[in-house]
Structure formats: structure tokens, C-alpha cells
């Protein structure tokens, strides 16, 4: 489906966003915009504030300044966090995890038939079809990331936030995720992707922001430097 035939996701406007943790300045007067329907990458060194900015966008961290969504954003925001440690002994299946994360009614009622069908379709799209009844803790790190991506697109959001979603994913899985993300962007979803792989950023993104507490560079992907030191000059 082309963007012309679908409703675009929202544009994002970050205006003078600052954030402190304890006495440490994590973000310092960050201002930039993401166009509606764009695939935009956030890059920069570890500790540069990328995840903190995303968490501020999601309303999870207090900050000064403003973050505004302009346009159609009535659907839920999809979010794939960094791969977190998970107790592999927790007796939950993939479907259990998806039901818990996407619960819209009391948990004891379980998932609705429509939700189960949507979850199965999303798992197929992310390349982990047939794993719904497997223990979530038995999956590899890359498989768990793809389950989290499946959850993030159920229901289909208009804004999708990805925090290093391809960490731990093998090459075939990486290609599948890239293809899926491009399909989502082509359908009008606005995507913000935290990414450390500069080659991948150049391959998939239309625009980029280099962040290290403040904005070092913002614009078309072609402006992306070859190293962080180049961006800081």
C-alpha cells in the first residue's frame, strides 16, 4: 500500500527538550522534527541520551521542553524496547507474553479470539510463526526481539518506536525485520529507530539525528558522518 493511499502517521516535534538524572545532564535543549510517515534513525554514542529521549516521548521520564505529535496518532504507539534480561524459568508462552503486554481486558478472561488471530498473524510477519506455544524463555535473544516486534504491531500503530530491535538477530532475521519495517513505513507508519549500525542506517533511513546529550547533526541520511568524532567537530 502506498503512502498516497493510506493515512500517514504523526509528525514529531521535539522542542528544547532537556532531562536530568540525579545531577547528570542527559539531554540538553534537544530540538528537531521528524516528518510524518518518515523512517528516522537516532544514532550516537552509548550514553548519549537516545533511549532517554524515546522514554520521554513515551511519557516515561520527566523532562522540560515539549514533545508534540502532529497529525493522526489515535492508534496506540508501538514500542520495541532494548532486549532486556528475562528469567528463562518464568512459565509463560509467547502467546502468554503477548496477551499480557497487549491486554485490553481483565487478564483472567484471557485473549479474545480476534486478539489470538492477530497475534498469530504478527508472529508470522516477524518470522517466528509456530512459536506461539513455546516458552518465551526458551527462545534465543533474536527470536525474543522478533516476538516483541510482533507485539508492537498488534494492533497496527501509526507511530512505531524501535530501540535497537535487531540486536542479537541473525542475518536472515535482520533482512526480514528490515523488509517488514520498510513495508510499515511505505504504508504510512512514522518510525523512529535507535540504531548503532551506521551501514544499516544509510541503507534504510530517510533522515537521521546524531545525538550526544545535544543534537550534533540532523537531516538527510546522506549527511551522516563516518564516525562520532566527525559529527562532533
Tab-separated table of C-alpha atoms in Angstrom:
chain	number	residue	atom	x	y	z
A	1	UNK	CA	0.000	0.000	0.000
A	2	UNK	CA	1.438	3.378	-0.938
A	3	UNK	CA	1.519	6.396	1.311
A	4	UNK	CA	-0.778	8.201	-1.105
A	5	UNK	CA	-3.464	5.576	-0.437
A	6	UNK	CA	-3.105	5.433	3.345
A	7	UNK	CA	-3.259	7.727	6.322
A	8	UNK	CA	0.171	8.819	7.453
A	9	UNK	CA	1.376	8.576	10.994
A	10	UNK	CA	2.079	11.710	13.011
A	11	UNK	CA	4.957	14.118	12.650
A	12	UNK	CA	7.076	14.544	15.787
A	13	UNK	CA	8.350	17.846	17.133
A	14	UNK	CA	10.965	17.919	19.909
A	15	UNK	CA	11.285	21.474	21.210
A	16	UNK	CA	14.072	22.377	23.646
A	17	UNK	CA	13.840	19.032	25.477
A	18	UNK	CA	16.154	18.736	28.490
A	19	UNK	CA	16.411	15.942	31.025
A	20	UNK	CA	18.487	15.312	34.141
A	21	UNK	CA	19.008	12.101	36.097
A	22	UNK	CA	20.300	12.952	39.533
A	23	UNK	CA	22.868	15.617	38.851
A	24	UNK	CA	23.725	14.360	35.373
A	25	UNK	CA	22.546	16.240	32.295
A	26	UNK	CA	21.254	13.530	29.954
A	27	UNK	CA	19.592	15.755	27.339
A	28	UNK	CA	20.410	19.412	26.775
A	29	UNK	CA	17.976	21.588	24.791
A	30	UNK	CA	17.244	18.958	22.143
A	31	UNK	CA	15.186	20.301	19.233
A	32	UNK	CA	14.390	18.618	15.917
A	33	UNK	CA	11.468	17.345	13.856
A	34	UNK	CA	10.554	14.013	12.280
A	35	UNK	CA	8.357	14.202	9.193
A	36	UNK	CA	5.058	12.335	9.086
A	37	UNK	CA	5.491	8.864	7.618
A	38	UNK	CA	9.300	9.009	7.764
A	39	UNK	CA	11.725	6.294	8.811
A	40	UNK	CA	14.019	8.309	11.066
A	41	UNK	CA	17.059	6.951	12.897
A	42	UNK	CA	18.547	8.201	16.155
A	43	UNK	CA	22.258	7.476	16.341
A	44	UNK	CA	25.096	8.433	18.644
A	45	UNK	CA	27.459	7.038	21.264
A	46	UNK	CA	26.308	4.940	24.207
A	47	UNK	CA	25.045	7.172	26.989
A	48	UNK	CA	24.205	9.947	24.539
A	49	UNK	CA	20.550	10.125	25.596
A	50	UNK	CA	18.812	8.282	22.755
A	51	UNK	CA	16.814	5.859	24.916
A	52	UNK	CA	16.068	8.616	27.438
A	53	UNK	CA	14.631	10.768	24.640
A	54	UNK	CA	12.411	7.906	23.485
A	55	UNK	CA	11.249	7.250	27.037
A	56	UNK	CA	10.436	10.947	27.404
A	57	UNK	CA	8.396	10.698	24.194
A	58	UNK	CA	6.514	7.735	25.688
A	59	UNK	CA	5.794	9.702	28.865
A	60	UNK	CA	8.077	7.519	30.992
A	61	UNK	CA	10.613	10.180	32.016
A	62	UNK	CA	10.041	13.734	33.291
A	63	UNK	CA	11.614	16.455	31.174
A	64	UNK	CA	11.444	20.133	30.356
A	65	UNK	CA	10.569	21.481	26.935
A	66	UNK	CA	7.866	19.879	24.824
A	67	UNK	CA	7.325	16.825	22.634
A	68	UNK	CA	4.413	17.111	20.238
A	69	UNK	CA	2.742	14.677	17.874
A	70	UNK	CA	1.170	16.457	14.909
A	71	UNK	CA	-1.338	14.512	12.849
A	72	UNK	CA	-3.134	11.187	13.143
A	73	UNK	CA	-1.995	9.344	16.273
A	74	UNK	CA	-5.225	7.926	17.650
A	75	UNK	CA	-3.991	4.343	17.477
A	76	UNK	CA	-1.638	3.009	20.169
A	77	UNK	CA	2.069	3.736	19.806
A	78	UNK	CA	4.110	0.609	19.056
A	79	UNK	CA	7.309	0.235	21.082
A	80	UNK	CA	10.114	-2.326	20.949
A	81	UNK	CA	12.482	-1.776	23.911
A	82	UNK	CA	16.095	-2.808	24.132
A	83	UNK	CA	16.415	-6.533	24.734
A	84	UNK	CA	16.151	-6.905	28.496
A	85	UNK	CA	17.204	-9.756	30.727
A	86	UNK	CA	14.389	-12.249	31.120
A	87	UNK	CA	14.058	-15.022	33.663
A	88	UNK	CA	14.041	-18.076	31.423
A	89	UNK	CA	12.327	-20.083	34.169
A	90	UNK	CA	9.152	-17.983	34.110
A	91	UNK	CA	6.469	-20.406	32.812
A	92	UNK	CA	4.984	-18.150	30.131
A	93	UNK	CA	4.477	-18.979	26.474
A	94	UNK	CA	4.983	-16.495	23.659
A	95	UNK	CA	1.210	-16.101	23.429
A	96	UNK	CA	1.058	-15.510	27.205
A	97	UNK	CA	3.625	-12.713	26.940
A	98	UNK	CA	1.805	-11.098	24.025
A	99	UNK	CA	-1.524	-11.362	25.844
A	100	UNK	CA	-0.033	-9.781	28.958
A	101	UNK	CA	1.616	-6.907	27.079
A	102	UNK	CA	-1.415	-6.232	24.898
A	103	UNK	CA	-4.141	-6.851	27.448
A	104	UNK	CA	-7.241	-4.725	26.896
A	105	UNK	CA	-9.485	-6.556	29.388
A	106	UNK	CA	-9.077	-8.422	32.715
A	107	UNK	CA	-6.233	-10.928	32.446
A	108	UNK	CA	-8.273	-13.824	33.862
A	109	UNK	CA	-10.504	-13.676	30.774
A	110	UNK	CA	-7.550	-14.479	28.521
A	111	UNK	CA	-7.122	-13.150	24.989
A	112	UNK	CA	-10.116	-12.748	22.725
A	113	UNK	CA	-10.367	-14.873	19.587
A	114	UNK	CA	-9.637	-11.806	17.452
A	115	UNK	CA	-6.562	-10.971	19.546
A	116	UNK	CA	-5.232	-14.526	19.244
A	117	UNK	CA	-5.650	-14.405	15.469
A	118	UNK	CA	-3.932	-11.010	15.279
A	119	UNK	CA	-1.034	-12.254	17.419
A	120	UNK	CA	-0.570	-15.316	15.211
A	121	UNK	CA	-0.525	-13.135	12.091
A	122	UNK	CA	2.012	-10.753	13.641
A	123	UNK	CA	4.299	-13.645	14.620
A	124	UNK	CA	4.164	-14.862	11.036
A	125	UNK	CA	5.086	-11.405	9.714
A	126	UNK	CA	8.117	-11.236	12.012
A	127	UNK	CA	9.357	-14.705	11.096
A	128	UNK	CA	8.534	-16.587	14.290
A	129	UNK	CA	5.337	-18.315	13.184
A	130	UNK	CA	4.588	-21.529	15.031
A	131	UNK	CA	6.357	-20.404	18.202
A	132	UNK	CA	3.296	-19.065	19.980
A	133	UNK	CA	3.029	-22.019	22.351
A	134	UNK	CA	6.759	-22.236	23.086
A	135	UNK	CA	8.114	-20.968	26.389
A	136	UNK	CA	9.239	-17.378	25.882
A	137	UNK	CA	12.347	-18.054	27.969
A	138	UNK	CA	13.408	-20.878	25.649
A	139	UNK	CA	13.772	-18.554	22.660
A	140	UNK	CA	17.040	-17.040	21.517
A	141	UNK	CA	17.633	-13.333	22.035
A	142	UNK	CA	16.907	-12.624	18.380
A	143	UNK	CA	13.669	-14.616	18.476
A	144	UNK	CA	12.533	-12.753	21.587
A	145	UNK	CA	13.208	-9.454	19.818
A	146	UNK	CA	11.015	-10.534	16.920
A	147	UNK	CA	8.242	-11.502	19.347
A	148	UNK	CA	8.457	-8.018	20.874
A	149	UNK	CA	8.271	-6.522	17.376
A	150	UNK	CA	5.196	-8.652	16.664
A	151	UNK	CA	3.605	-7.335	19.848
A	152	UNK	CA	4.438	-3.744	18.881
A	153	UNK	CA	2.500	-4.020	15.604
A	154	UNK	CA	-0.588	-5.583	17.226
A	155	UNK	CA	-2.755	-3.613	16.649
A	156	UNK	CA	-1.009	-1.759	13.835
A	157	UNK	CA	0.243	1.582	15.194
A	158	UNK	CA	0.681	4.841	13.309
A	159	UNK	CA	3.869	5.567	15.279
A	160	UNK	CA	6.451	2.826	15.883
A	161	UNK	CA	9.419	3.310	18.234
A	162	UNK	CA	12.297	0.830	17.901
A	163	UNK	CA	15.197	0.705	20.367
A	164	UNK	CA	17.843	-1.458	18.673
A	165	UNK	CA	15.315	-4.104	17.572
A	166	UNK	CA	17.844	-6.126	15.563
A	167	UNK	CA	20.239	-6.725	18.475
A	168	UNK	CA	21.084	-10.428	18.571
A	169	UNK	CA	19.257	-11.219	15.328
A	170	UNK	CA	20.975	-13.333	12.661
A	171	UNK	CA	21.350	-12.154	9.056
A	172	UNK	CA	18.142	-13.755	7.671
A	173	UNK	CA	16.206	-12.329	10.619
A	174	UNK	CA	17.824	-8.940	10.094
A	175	UNK	CA	16.768	-8.901	6.456
A	176	UNK	CA	13.222	-9.907	7.423
A	177	UNK	CA	12.962	-7.129	10.025
A	178	UNK	CA	14.329	-4.529	7.606
A	179	UNK	CA	11.846	-5.623	4.946
A	180	UNK	CA	8.930	-5.507	7.395
A	181	UNK	CA	9.897	-2.078	8.727
A	182	UNK	CA	10.130	-0.725	5.180
A	183	UNK	CA	6.677	-2.157	4.417
A	184	UNK	CA	5.277	-0.440	7.506
A	185	UNK	CA	6.889	2.841	6.528
A	186	UNK	CA	5.576	2.511	2.970
A	187	UNK	CA	2.070	2.090	4.432
A	188	UNK	CA	2.423	5.441	6.214
A	189	UNK	CA	3.660	4.481	9.689
A	190	UNK	CA	6.052	7.012	11.245
A	191	UNK	CA	9.077	5.111	12.563
A	192	UNK	CA	11.775	6.256	14.982
A	193	UNK	CA	14.615	3.720	15.183
A	194	UNK	CA	17.532	3.893	17.643
A	195	UNK	CA	20.417	2.319	15.774
A	196	UNK	CA	24.178	1.889	16.165
A	197	UNK	CA	24.734	0.252	12.763
A	198	UNK	CA	25.655	3.176	10.505
A	199	UNK	CA	25.662	0.988	7.396
A	200	UNK	CA	22.118	-0.130	8.158
A	201	UNK	CA	21.050	3.464	8.842
A	202	UNK	CA	22.332	4.561	5.446
A	203	UNK	CA	20.533	1.637	3.838
A	204	UNK	CA	17.059	2.094	5.324
A	205	UNK	CA	16.517	5.583	6.764
A	206	UNK	CA	15.389	8.779	5.056
A	207	UNK	CA	16.580	11.053	7.850
A	208	UNK	CA	18.805	10.895	10.898
A	209	UNK	CA	19.601	12.719	14.123
A	210	UNK	CA	23.014	12.309	15.749
A	211	UNK	CA	22.544	12.777	19.483
A	212	UNK	CA	25.054	13.113	22.296
A	213	UNK	CA	23.145	14.987	25.024
A	214	UNK	CA	22.507	17.623	22.376
A	215	UNK	CA	21.806	17.445	18.657
A	216	UNK	CA	25.099	17.171	16.772
A	217	UNK	CA	23.560	16.686	13.343
A	218	UNK	CA	20.066	16.464	11.887
A	219	UNK	CA	18.963	15.982	8.312
A	220	UNK	CA	19.018	13.602	5.373
A	221	UNK	CA	20.813	10.293	5.869
A	222	UNK	CA	23.432	11.333	3.311
A	223	UNK	CA	24.724	13.828	5.896
A	224	UNK	CA	25.601	11.032	8.329
A	225	UNK	CA	29.321	11.169	9.221
A	226	UNK	CA	31.621	8.169	9.195
A	227	UNK	CA	32.332	8.489	12.929
A	228	UNK	CA	31.026	10.241	16.032
A	229	UNK	CA	34.195	12.347	16.232
A	230	UNK	CA	33.430	13.724	12.768
A	231	UNK	CA	29.956	14.724	13.935
A	232	UNK	CA	31.366	16.460	16.993
A	233	UNK	CA	33.732	18.727	15.081
